[in-house]
Structure formats: structure tokens, C-alpha cells
Coordinates of C-alpha atoms in Angstrom, one line a residue:
M18 CA 122.1 -198.4 144.6
K19 CA 119.1 -199.8 142.9
K20 CA 115.9 -197.8 143.1
H21 CA 113.1 -199.1 145.3
S22 CA 115.5 -201.7 146.8
V23 CA 114.3 -203.0 150.2
D24 CA 116.0 -201.7 153.4
K25 CA 116.6 -205.3 154.6
P26 CA 117.6 -204.5 158.2
T27 CA 114.5 -202.4 158.9
F28 CA 112.2 -204.9 157.1
A29 CA 113.6 -207.9 159.0
L30 CA 113.5 -206.1 162.4
A31 CA 109.9 -205.1 162.0
V32 CA 108.8 -208.5 160.9
G33 CA 110.8 -210.2 163.7
V34 CA 109.3 -207.9 166.4
I35 CA 105.7 -208.7 165.2
F36 CA 106.2 -212.4 165.7
L37 CA 108.0 -211.9 169.0
V38 CA 105.0 -209.9 170.3
C39 CA 102.3 -212.2 168.8
M40 CA 103.7 -215.6 169.9
P41 CA 103.6 -215.1 173.7
L42 CA 100.0 -213.7 173.3
V43 CA 98.9 -216.8 171.3
L44 CA 100.7 -219.3 173.5
A45 CA 99.7 -217.8 176.9
P46 CA 96.6 -215.6 176.2
E47 CA 95.5 -215.3 179.9
T48 CA 99.0 -214.3 181.1
G49 CA 99.4 -211.9 178.2
G50 CA 96.0 -210.3 178.8
A51 CA 96.8 -209.8 182.5
T52 CA 100.2 -208.3 181.7
L53 CA 98.6 -205.9 179.2
K54 CA 96.0 -204.9 181.8
A55 CA 98.6 -204.1 184.5
L56 CA 100.7 -202.1 181.9
H57 CA 97.6 -200.1 180.9
Q58 CA 96.9 -199.1 184.5
W59 CA 100.5 -198.0 185.1
I60 CA 100.7 -195.8 182.0
T61 CA 97.4 -194.1 182.5
Q62 CA 98.1 -193.3 186.2
Q63 CA 101.7 -192.2 185.7
L64 CA 101.9 -190.6 182.3
G65 CA 98.3 -189.9 181.4
Q66 CA 98.4 -186.1 181.6
V67 CA 101.2 -186.0 179.0
Y68 CA 98.6 -186.8 176.4
I69 CA 96.3 -184.0 177.5
L70 CA 99.1 -181.5 177.3
A71 CA 100.3 -182.8 174.0
A72 CA 96.9 -182.5 172.3
N73 CA 96.7 -178.8 173.2
A74 CA 100.3 -178.1 172.3
V75 CA 100.1 -179.6 168.9
L76 CA 96.8 -177.8 168.1
I77 CA 98.3 -174.4 169.1
F78 CA 101.5 -175.1 167.2
L79 CA 99.7 -175.9 164.0
G80 CA 97.5 -172.8 164.3
W81 CA 100.6 -170.7 164.6
L82 CA 102.2 -172.5 161.7
A83 CA 99.1 -172.2 159.4
F84 CA 98.4 -168.5 160.1
G85 CA 101.9 -167.3 160.7
R86 CA 104.6 -166.3 158.2
F87 CA 105.2 -169.8 157.1
G88 CA 101.6 -170.6 156.1
Q89 CA 102.1 -169.8 152.4
V90 CA 105.2 -172.1 152.1
K91 CA 104.5 -174.4 149.2
L92 CA 105.2 -178.2 149.4
G93 CA 107.1 -178.4 146.1
D94 CA 108.5 -176.1 143.5
A95 CA 106.9 -172.7 142.8
E96 CA 105.3 -174.0 139.6
D97 CA 103.9 -177.2 141.1
K98 CA 100.1 -177.5 141.1
P99 CA 98.2 -179.9 143.5
D100 CA 98.2 -183.5 142.2
Y101 CA 94.6 -184.0 143.1
S102 CA 91.4 -181.9 143.3
T103 CA 90.3 -180.8 146.8
F104 CA 87.5 -183.3 146.9
T105 CA 89.7 -186.2 145.9
W106 CA 92.4 -185.1 148.3
V107 CA 90.0 -184.8 151.2
G108 CA 88.4 -188.2 150.4
M109 CA 91.8 -189.9 150.3
L110 CA 93.1 -188.5 153.5
F111 CA 89.7 -189.1 155.3
C112 CA 89.7 -192.8 154.2
A113 CA 93.3 -193.2 155.2
G114 CA 92.7 -191.6 158.6
V115 CA 89.5 -193.0 160.0
G116 CA 89.1 -196.7 159.3
A117 CA 86.0 -198.7 160.3
G118 CA 86.6 -197.8 163.9
L119 CA 84.6 -194.6 163.1
M120 CA 81.6 -196.6 162.1
Y121 CA 81.8 -198.6 165.4
W122 CA 82.3 -195.8 167.9
A123 CA 80.0 -193.3 166.2
A124 CA 77.0 -195.6 166.7
I125 CA 77.5 -196.5 170.4
E126 CA 80.0 -194.3 172.1
W127 CA 77.3 -192.0 173.6
A128 CA 76.0 -194.9 175.6
F129 CA 79.2 -195.3 177.6
Y130 CA 79.1 -191.6 178.5
Y131 CA 75.4 -191.7 179.4
E132 CA 76.2 -194.3 182.0
Q133 CA 79.5 -192.8 183.2
P134 CA 79.2 -189.1 182.1
P135 CA 82.1 -186.6 182.2
M136 CA 82.1 -183.2 183.9
G137 CA 80.4 -184.4 187.1
A138 CA 77.0 -185.0 185.5
E139 CA 74.6 -187.4 187.0
P140 CA 74.4 -190.8 185.1
G141 CA 71.2 -191.0 183.1
S142 CA 70.4 -187.3 183.5
A143 CA 69.6 -184.6 180.9
A144 CA 73.2 -183.2 181.4
A145 CA 74.6 -186.7 180.8
L146 CA 72.7 -186.9 177.5
R147 CA 74.0 -183.5 176.5
W148 CA 77.6 -184.6 177.1
A149 CA 77.0 -188.1 175.7
S150 CA 75.9 -186.7 172.3
S151 CA 78.8 -184.2 172.2
Y152 CA 82.0 -185.9 173.5
G153 CA 82.5 -188.3 170.6
I154 CA 82.5 -185.3 168.2
F155 CA 85.3 -183.8 170.4
H156 CA 87.3 -187.0 170.5
W157 CA 87.2 -187.1 166.6
G158 CA 87.6 -183.3 166.2
P159 CA 90.4 -180.8 165.6
S160 CA 92.7 -182.0 168.4
A161 CA 92.6 -185.5 167.1
W162 CA 93.3 -184.5 163.5
A163 CA 96.1 -182.3 164.7
F164 CA 98.0 -185.4 165.8
Y165 CA 97.8 -186.6 162.2
C166 CA 98.7 -183.2 160.7
L167 CA 102.0 -182.6 162.6
P168 CA 103.9 -185.5 161.0
A169 CA 102.3 -184.7 157.6
V170 CA 103.8 -181.2 157.4
A171 CA 107.0 -182.2 159.2
I172 CA 107.7 -184.9 156.6
A173 CA 106.3 -183.1 153.6
Y174 CA 108.6 -180.0 153.9
P175 CA 111.9 -181.8 153.7
Y176 CA 110.6 -184.3 151.1
Y177 CA 109.2 -181.7 148.7
V178 CA 111.2 -178.6 149.5
K179 CA 114.6 -180.0 150.6
K180 CA 114.3 -182.9 148.1
V181 CA 115.1 -185.6 150.6
P182 CA 114.4 -188.8 148.5
L183 CA 113.1 -190.8 151.4
L184 CA 109.4 -191.1 152.2
R185 CA 110.0 -192.3 155.8
F186 CA 109.0 -191.2 159.3
S187 CA 112.6 -190.2 160.0
T188 CA 112.4 -187.7 157.1
G189 CA 110.6 -185.4 159.5
M190 CA 113.8 -185.2 161.6
H191 CA 115.9 -184.2 158.6
H192 CA 117.2 -181.0 160.2
F193 CA 118.8 -183.0 163.0
L194 CA 119.8 -186.1 161.0
G195 CA 121.3 -184.2 158.1
K196 CA 123.0 -186.6 155.7
N197 CA 122.8 -189.5 158.2
T198 CA 119.4 -190.7 156.7
S199 CA 120.2 -194.4 156.9
G200 CA 122.1 -194.5 160.2
V201 CA 121.2 -196.3 163.4
T202 CA 119.1 -193.3 164.7
A203 CA 117.1 -192.9 161.6
R204 CA 116.4 -196.7 161.4
G205 CA 115.4 -196.7 165.0
I206 CA 112.9 -194.0 164.4
D207 CA 111.5 -195.8 161.4
L208 CA 111.3 -199.0 163.3
M209 CA 109.3 -197.4 166.1
F210 CA 106.9 -195.9 163.6
M211 CA 106.4 -199.3 161.9
L212 CA 105.6 -201.0 165.2
A213 CA 103.3 -198.2 166.3
L214 CA 101.4 -198.5 163.0
L215 CA 101.1 -202.3 163.3
G216 CA 99.8 -201.9 166.9
G217 CA 97.4 -199.2 165.9
A218 CA 96.2 -201.2 162.9
G219 CA 95.7 -204.3 165.0
S220 CA 93.6 -202.3 167.5
S221 CA 91.4 -200.7 164.9
L222 CA 90.6 -204.0 163.2
G223 CA 90.1 -205.5 166.7
F224 CA 87.3 -202.9 167.3
S225 CA 85.6 -203.0 163.9
T226 CA 85.9 -206.7 162.8
P227 CA 83.3 -208.1 165.3
M228 CA 80.9 -205.3 164.2
I229 CA 81.3 -206.3 160.5
S230 CA 80.9 -210.0 161.5
A231 CA 77.7 -209.2 163.3
G232 CA 76.3 -207.6 160.2
I233 CA 77.3 -210.5 158.0
A234 CA 75.8 -213.0 160.6
R235 CA 72.5 -211.1 160.6
L236 CA 72.3 -211.2 156.7
T237 CA 73.5 -214.8 156.2
G238 CA 72.6 -216.7 159.4
L239 CA 76.3 -217.7 160.0
E240 CA 77.4 -218.1 163.6
Q241 CA 79.4 -215.3 165.1
G242 CA 82.8 -216.2 166.6
F243 CA 86.5 -216.1 166.1
G244 CA 86.3 -218.0 162.8
L245 CA 84.0 -215.4 161.2
D246 CA 86.1 -212.6 162.7
A247 CA 89.2 -214.0 161.1
A248 CA 87.4 -214.4 157.8
V249 CA 86.5 -210.7 157.8
V250 CA 90.1 -209.7 158.5
V251 CA 91.2 -211.9 155.6
L252 CA 88.5 -210.4 153.3
S253 CA 89.7 -206.9 154.3
I254 CA 93.3 -207.8 153.6
A255 CA 92.3 -209.3 150.2
I256 CA 90.5 -206.1 149.2
F257 CA 93.3 -203.7 150.2
A258 CA 96.0 -206.1 148.8
G259 CA 94.2 -205.8 145.5
S260 CA 94.1 -202.1 145.8
V261 CA 97.8 -202.1 146.6
F262 CA 98.5 -204.2 143.6
F263 CA 96.9 -201.6 141.3
G264 CA 98.7 -198.7 142.9
L265 CA 97.8 -195.3 144.2
E266 CA 96.1 -194.0 141.0
R267 CA 94.1 -197.0 139.8
G268 CA 93.7 -198.6 143.2
F269 CA 93.5 -196.4 146.3
R270 CA 92.2 -193.3 144.6
K271 CA 89.2 -195.1 143.0
L272 CA 88.5 -197.2 146.1
S273 CA 88.5 -194.2 148.4
G274 CA 86.3 -192.2 146.1
F275 CA 83.8 -195.1 145.9
S276 CA 83.9 -195.5 149.7
V277 CA 83.2 -191.8 150.4
R278 CA 80.3 -191.7 148.0
L279 CA 78.8 -194.9 149.4
A280 CA 79.2 -193.6 153.0
I281 CA 77.6 -190.2 152.1
G282 CA 74.7 -192.1 150.5
L283 CA 74.3 -194.3 153.5
L284 CA 74.2 -191.4 156.0
L285 CA 71.8 -189.5 153.8
F286 CA 69.4 -192.5 153.7
I287 CA 69.6 -192.9 157.4
L288 CA 69.0 -189.2 158.0
L289 CA 65.9 -189.2 155.7
A290 CA 64.5 -192.6 156.6
G291 CA 65.2 -192.3 160.3
P292 CA 64.1 -189.7 162.9
T293 CA 65.2 -186.7 160.9
A294 CA 64.1 -184.0 163.2
F295 CA 65.6 -185.6 166.3
I296 CA 69.0 -186.3 164.5
L297 CA 69.2 -182.7 163.3
K298 CA 68.1 -181.0 166.6
T299 CA 70.5 -183.2 168.7
G300 CA 73.3 -182.8 166.2
I301 CA 73.1 -179.1 166.1
N302 CA 73.0 -178.9 169.9
A303 CA 76.0 -181.2 170.2
L304 CA 78.1 -179.1 167.8
G305 CA 77.2 -176.0 169.8
N306 CA 78.1 -177.7 173.0
V307 CA 81.5 -178.7 171.7
L308 CA 82.2 -175.2 170.4
Q309 CA 81.1 -173.6 173.6
N310 CA 83.1 -175.9 175.9
F311 CA 86.1 -176.8 173.6
V312 CA 88.7 -175.3 176.0
S313 CA 87.3 -177.0 179.1
M314 CA 87.0 -180.3 177.3
S315 CA 90.6 -180.0 176.1
T316 CA 92.0 -179.3 179.5
W317 CA 89.7 -181.4 181.8
T318 CA 91.8 -183.9 183.8
E319 CA 89.2 -185.0 186.4
P320 CA 91.3 -183.7 189.4
F321 CA 88.6 -183.9 192.1
A322 CA 87.1 -187.3 191.3
D323 CA 88.3 -190.7 190.3
G324 CA 85.7 -191.6 187.7
G325 CA 88.3 -192.9 185.2
F326 CA 86.7 -191.0 182.2
V327 CA 89.8 -189.2 181.1
E328 CA 92.0 -192.3 181.4
D329 CA 89.5 -194.7 179.7
W330 CA 88.4 -192.3 176.9
T331 CA 90.3 -189.1 176.2
M332 CA 93.8 -190.6 176.8
F333 CA 92.8 -193.8 174.9
Y334 CA 91.7 -191.7 171.9
W335 CA 94.8 -189.5 171.9
A336 CA 97.0 -192.6 172.1
W337 CA 95.1 -194.1 169.2
W338 CA 95.5 -191.0 167.0
I339 CA 99.2 -190.7 167.9
A340 CA 99.8 -194.4 167.0
Y341 CA 98.3 -193.8 163.6
A342 CA 99.8 -190.3 163.1
P343 CA 103.1 -191.3 161.4
F344 CA 101.5 -193.4 158.7
V345 CA 98.7 -190.9 158.0
G346 CA 101.4 -188.2 157.9
L347 CA 103.4 -190.2 155.4
F348 CA 100.3 -190.9 153.2
V349 CA 99.1 -187.3 153.3
T350 CA 102.7 -186.2 152.3
R351 CA 102.5 -188.5 149.3
I352 CA 99.2 -186.9 148.0
S353 CA 99.9 -183.2 149.0
R354 CA 102.5 -182.0 146.5
G355 CA 101.7 -178.5 145.3
R356 CA 99.7 -177.5 148.4
T357 CA 100.8 -174.9 151.0
L358 CA 101.3 -175.6 154.6
R359 CA 98.1 -173.6 155.4
Q360 CA 96.1 -175.6 152.9
V361 CA 97.2 -179.0 154.4
I362 CA 96.7 -177.9 158.0
V363 CA 93.3 -176.3 157.5
G364 CA 92.1 -179.0 155.2
M365 CA 93.0 -181.8 157.6
L366 CA 91.7 -180.1 160.7
V367 CA 88.5 -178.8 159.2
F368 CA 87.4 -181.4 156.7
G369 CA 88.6 -184.3 158.8
S370 CA 86.7 -183.0 161.8
L371 CA 83.5 -182.3 159.9
G372 CA 83.5 -185.7 158.2
C373 CA 83.7 -187.5 161.6
S374 CA 81.1 -185.2 163.1
L375 CA 78.6 -186.3 160.4
F376 CA 79.0 -189.9 161.3
Y377 CA 78.5 -189.2 165.0
I378 CA 75.5 -186.9 164.4
V379 CA 73.7 -189.4 162.2
L380 CA 74.7 -192.8 163.6
G381 CA 75.0 -191.8 167.2
N382 CA 71.7 -189.9 167.4
L383 CA 69.9 -192.7 165.5
S384 CA 70.8 -195.2 168.2
L385 CA 70.1 -192.6 171.0
Y386 CA 66.6 -192.0 169.6
H387 CA 65.7 -195.7 169.6
F388 CA 67.1 -196.0 173.1
L389 CA 65.0 -193.1 174.4
E390 CA 61.9 -194.5 172.6
G391 CA 62.4 -197.9 174.2
N392 CA 62.9 -199.7 170.8
V393 CA 66.5 -200.9 171.6
D394 CA 67.9 -201.2 175.1
V395 CA 71.3 -200.0 174.1
V396 CA 72.7 -199.7 177.6
A397 CA 71.7 -203.2 178.6
I398 CA 73.1 -204.8 175.5
L399 CA 76.4 -202.9 175.9
G400 CA 76.5 -204.0 179.5
Q401 CA 76.6 -207.6 178.2
G402 CA 79.6 -206.7 176.0
G403 CA 77.5 -206.5 172.8
G404 CA 78.6 -203.3 171.0
K405 CA 78.3 -205.1 167.7
D406 CA 74.8 -206.4 168.5
V407 CA 73.7 -202.8 169.4
I408 CA 74.6 -201.6 165.9
V409 CA 72.7 -204.4 164.1
A410 CA 69.7 -204.0 166.4
V411 CA 69.5 -200.2 165.7
L412 CA 69.9 -200.5 162.0
D413 CA 67.1 -203.2 162.1
Q414 CA 64.7 -200.4 163.0
L415 CA 65.1 -198.7 159.6
P416 CA 63.2 -199.4 156.4
L417 CA 65.0 -201.8 154.1
A418 CA 67.0 -202.9 157.1
A419 CA 68.8 -205.8 155.4
L420 CA 69.9 -203.5 152.6
V421 CA 71.1 -200.9 155.1
I422 CA 73.0 -203.4 157.2
A423 CA 74.6 -204.7 154.0
A424 CA 75.6 -201.2 153.0
F425 CA 76.9 -200.4 156.5
S426 CA 79.0 -203.6 156.5
L427 CA 80.4 -202.9 153.0
V428 CA 81.3 -199.3 154.0
S429 CA 83.1 -200.6 157.1
I430 CA 85.0 -203.2 155.1
L431 CA 86.0 -200.5 152.5
F432 CA 87.1 -198.1 155.2
S433 CA 89.3 -200.9 156.7
A434 CA 90.7 -201.7 153.3
T435 CA 91.5 -198.1 152.4
T436 CA 93.1 -197.5 155.8
Y437 CA 95.4 -200.5 155.5
D438 CA 96.0 -199.8 151.8
S439 CA 97.6 -196.5 152.8
A440 CA 99.3 -198.2 155.8
A441 CA 100.9 -200.8 153.5
L442 CA 102.2 -197.9 151.3
A443 CA 103.6 -196.1 154.3
L444 CA 105.3 -199.3 155.7
A445 CA 106.8 -200.2 152.3
G446 CA 108.1 -196.7 151.9
S447 CA 109.7 -196.8 155.3
A448 CA 111.5 -200.0 154.4
T449 CA 112.7 -198.7 151.0
R450 CA 116.2 -197.3 150.6
E451 CA 115.3 -194.5 148.2
L452 CA 111.9 -193.2 146.9
P453 CA 112.0 -190.3 144.5
I454 CA 109.1 -187.8 144.5
G455 CA 106.0 -189.2 142.8
E456 CA 107.1 -192.8 142.9
N457 CA 105.8 -195.8 144.9
P458 CA 107.6 -198.7 146.6
A459 CA 107.9 -202.0 144.7
R460 CA 104.5 -203.7 144.3
W461 CA 105.5 -207.0 145.9
H462 CA 106.9 -205.0 148.9
R463 CA 103.5 -203.2 149.4
I464 CA 101.6 -206.5 149.1
S465 CA 103.8 -208.2 151.7
W466 CA 103.0 -205.5 154.2
A467 CA 99.3 -205.7 153.3
M468 CA 99.5 -209.4 154.4
M469 CA 101.5 -208.6 157.5
L470 CA 99.0 -206.1 158.7
G471 CA 96.5 -208.9 159.4
V472 CA 98.7 -210.9 161.8
L473 CA 98.4 -208.7 164.9
P474 CA 94.7 -208.0 164.6
I475 CA 93.9 -211.7 164.5
T476 CA 96.2 -212.2 167.5
L477 CA 94.4 -209.5 169.5
L478 CA 91.0 -210.9 168.6
F479 CA 92.2 -214.2 170.0
V480 CA 93.4 -212.6 173.3
G481 CA 90.2 -210.5 173.4
G482 CA 89.2 -207.5 175.5
L483 CA 89.1 -203.8 175.1
T484 CA 91.9 -203.3 177.7
S485 CA 94.3 -205.3 175.6
L486 CA 93.6 -203.1 172.6
Q487 CA 93.9 -199.9 174.6
T488 CA 97.2 -201.0 176.1
V489 CA 98.8 -201.7 172.8
L490 CA 97.9 -198.2 171.7
L491 CA 99.2 -196.6 174.8
V492 CA 102.5 -198.5 174.6
V493 CA 103.2 -197.9 171.0
S494 CA 102.2 -194.2 171.1
L495 CA 104.6 -193.1 173.8
P496 CA 107.9 -193.1 171.7
I497 CA 106.0 -191.6 168.7
L498 CA 104.8 -188.7 170.9
A499 CA 108.4 -187.9 171.9
I500 CA 109.6 -188.0 168.3
C501 CA 106.7 -185.8 167.2
V502 CA 107.9 -183.1 169.6
L503 CA 111.4 -183.2 168.0
M504 CA 109.8 -183.2 164.6
A505 CA 108.0 -179.9 165.4
V506 CA 111.4 -178.4 166.5
S507 CA 113.1 -179.8 163.3
L508 CA 110.4 -178.3 161.1
V509 CA 110.6 -174.8 162.6
C510 CA 114.4 -174.9 162.3
S511 CA 114.2 -176.0 158.7
L512 CA 111.6 -173.3 157.8
Q513 CA 113.8 -170.6 159.5
A514 CA 116.9 -171.9 157.7
G515 CA 115.0 -171.9 154.4
E516 CA 113.7 -168.4 155.0
T517 CA 117.2 -167.1 155.8
A518 CA 118.6 -168.8 152.7
A519 CA 115.9 -167.3 150.5
A520 CA 116.5 -163.8 151.9
H521 CA 120.2 -164.3 151.3
A522 CA 119.7 -165.5 147.7
A523 CA 117.4 -162.5 147.0
E524 CA 120.1 -160.1 148.2
Q525 CA 122.9 -161.7 146.1
P526 CA 121.9 -160.4 142.7
A527 CA 121.5 -156.9 144.0
D528 CA 124.9 -157.0 145.7
G529 CA 126.4 -158.4 142.5
A530 CA 124.9 -155.7 140.4
A531 CA 126.0 -153.0 142.8
G532 CA 129.5 -154.4 142.8
R533 CA 129.7 -154.4 139.0
M534 CA 128.4 -150.8 138.9
N535 CA 130.9 -149.6 141.5
A536 CA 133.7 -151.3 139.6
A537 CA 132.5 -149.7 136.4
V538 CA 132.4 -146.3 138.0
E539 CA 135.8 -146.8 139.5
G540 CA 137.2 -148.0 136.1
G541 CA 135.7 -144.9 134.4
A542 CA 137.2 -142.6 136.9
R543 CA 140.6 -144.2 136.3

């Protein structure tokens, strides 16, 4: 079998399903939108609480895994050292995991909660403001990153320790699949992952693309619309296709490093040039509120009211993270050789959560300040469906506004590019027959998936509507959630089997030596 040869059935099925999904939406957008809305309502009402339970279960499981007896298990051989420094590793996993959706929601999410607050708070009250400044940090915190982390450790263990030469989602089920790594079950699992990733990627670009378009329109005077949105998608594809062409070392590593440094510089400028005291005071208060109420926020199901907060926000976010989880898990596996399970789990949950918190504290509290001061009527603009316009209007309040908007748009484009660069790598790996440790899929194969990732986003932008994007995430995340449960069981079984084998191997030399000594004693006696 030729190395890096394409798994043609998996590749063809994934491409075929993309067009089967997109064509009806393009030919009958009104009917497609109504169908997606009805499907969204059914899933949230009938299956919504499953997401709440899953978030808590995954977080508890990873805590047990990291700080239990398996925490020091190394992903690789005993002599293997981490391939990347901690800063580079954190930057790469962060850029792969967040996308430009973080830039969008960090700036405006509080306004939705201010108008329709959780926990029974009165809309527009001080309590509503407290929850509004806090809940975004919770939605992008440890529970969310736990969904990313579970597939990462479940795939990394058999890939690096068991030496399974397949960097696929189904690799996480190695304990159950055994040698049947290319059978119908394994291919079905990989196909579900690929569809979930394409759905999640489409949704993320659907959120962030209009925001980037608004920034470009503000700087250039171009008219906002579907044409400019499509051009932004094409530009993002061109950037990450170029990064894919140059590979992980010369492409993604350098691009993610530049993206992180530019983002840190942008946040620092906004913090210093904006309302510094307000941002810090509100941010510290929000962090304390999340820490103090983490358990209640994690288990709140809104049982005595029908405000729709849990369904519209918490369930939506958990579905989003689940849909992305397989590809982030595959990518983190690719860059985590030489690290222990504890290092991967703690690194992802802590550094990922802190990074997202910084964006929410700086961007969210900047827009909150200008709303409270009467400079930008954030709530009114959002009521007219102008989330992207809010962001531009808020950034316009800063010194050197044009430069800030340009930097904000560039960071958003780069975050999109780095996310889909890693997504293309994960998709190509899943459709490659064999991928030895440390190697990448064929270059043309990765570039093909980079192009394919733009098809669904453009389709969803054409159909339009937040509900359409939410529904796609809910639908594609359900089978992935079920597989992740089996992955957790598979990982524990593999770890226990490895522990038993190691103990048995440690006993063997002693038994052998004892046997030889006994034989020698008996021989001497004879």
C-alpha cells in the first residue's frame, strides 16, 4: 500500500454529502430555512438536557484522568521530548480551536444577556449586567475546552503509545475496533466526523464573515452584501490554502505565532487606549462571578421558566464545541508528542480558557462601557440584526480607529485561516489510508479540503439566519457526542490494559531470574 494514498470511499462520500446538503439549500432557501428552524426547535426541546449533562461529565472525567494514576502517561516513547515549546504549542492549539467566532461573540454577546438575562434576573438591571459580563467567559471556559480535550487524549494515546498509524477520529475507538481500522464501522465514524467539521466550519465562518466584511466596508467604502461576504470567505481560503501548501512547520506554526502576537498587541492597545479602569474592574468582577457560580451555571436548566436562555445559548455553544471537537482533537494530537496526559489536559483547559477570557474581558467590556456611556446604542443596533455594525461602531470610539479596525479585521481573517488550516489537515488525515507518526497527508489532498471548506459557509450565508447556523451545529454534534462517550470508555480500557501489560512485563525478568536461580540450585544439589 502506498504511503499517504487517499482513502477514496471516505473522500468521495464526504464530498458527495456536502453537495447533497448544499444544493437543496441553494435551490430552495426559504423551504430549507424553515426546515432547519423546525429541526432546531425539536432538538432543543427533546434532547437539550443531554448537552448539559455531557459538559459536566466530560469535565469530571478529564479531571479524574489528569490527576489520577494515568496522569503521567506519556504520549510517545519514554525518551520523546515535546516537539514544540509550551508557548508555541499553546498558540497553535488556541488558533486551531477558537476561530474568528471568538472575535465576534466576545464583543457583543453580553448585550443579548442584558436584554434576556439568565438566572431570573430582571432585564436591564444591575444583576443582568453582572451576568451579562460573566456568561460569555463561562461559555468559552473549561467546560467548552473539555469537549476539545477528550478526543485529543483519546486519539493521541493509541496513535503515539499503541503506534496505530492512522491519524483519524476513529483511532480514538481503537480498543473496540482492534485491527478493523478500515472497516465499515471505522469509515462511518470518520465520515460523521468529517461532516460535523464541515458543518461547524460553515457555521463559524457564517458568524464571523459579515463582521470582517463590515470592517472592510468601513475602511474602503465598499458596499456590504453577499458579494463582499463571499470575497472574504475566498480570501480566508486563499490564506489558509497557502499555509497548508507550506505545511505544519513553515505554514501553520508561523501563521499561528504571528496571529497570537498580533492579537495580544491589539488587546493591549485597546486596554490602554480605552477605558482601562472600567475594563479591569468589570473583568475581575466577571471572573470572580464565574468562579463563585461555576457549578450552578454548569447545571442550570431553567426548569421553572421558559425564557429559552439555555436552549439558545448554552446548548448552542456546547453543540458548537462538540462539532469542532474531533478536528481540534486530531490537530492537538498531531502537535502533542512527548507530553503527558496531564500536561495536555491542564494545558488545554487552563490556557484555552484564559485566552478566551482575555478577549471577553477586553472587547466585551469595551462595548459595554460605550453602551453605558451612551456613545453606542449596542442593544438597539443588535435589535436591527446588526452585530457586525456594533463592533465597527465600538472600535470607532478608540484613537486611531481606522488602524484598530484594520488590525481587528486582520486578526479575524488570520484566526479563520489558522482554524481552517488545521481543519484541512485533520480532514486530509481522516481520508488518508496510512499516516505514520510525524508525517502529514499529501499536499494536494490538504489543499483540496481547504477549498472544500468554503462551500458550506457560502451556502449558509446565502440562506442566512442565526437559527440555520445553530441547527447545523446541533444536528452534526449529536452523533459526535455519542462517539465521544465510547471514546472515553475505549481510552480507559486501553490505559488499564497498558498498565496491566507494563506490570506483567516488569514481573517477567524477575520471574526469569528466579527460575534460573532455582534451576541452578537444583542442578548443584544434584
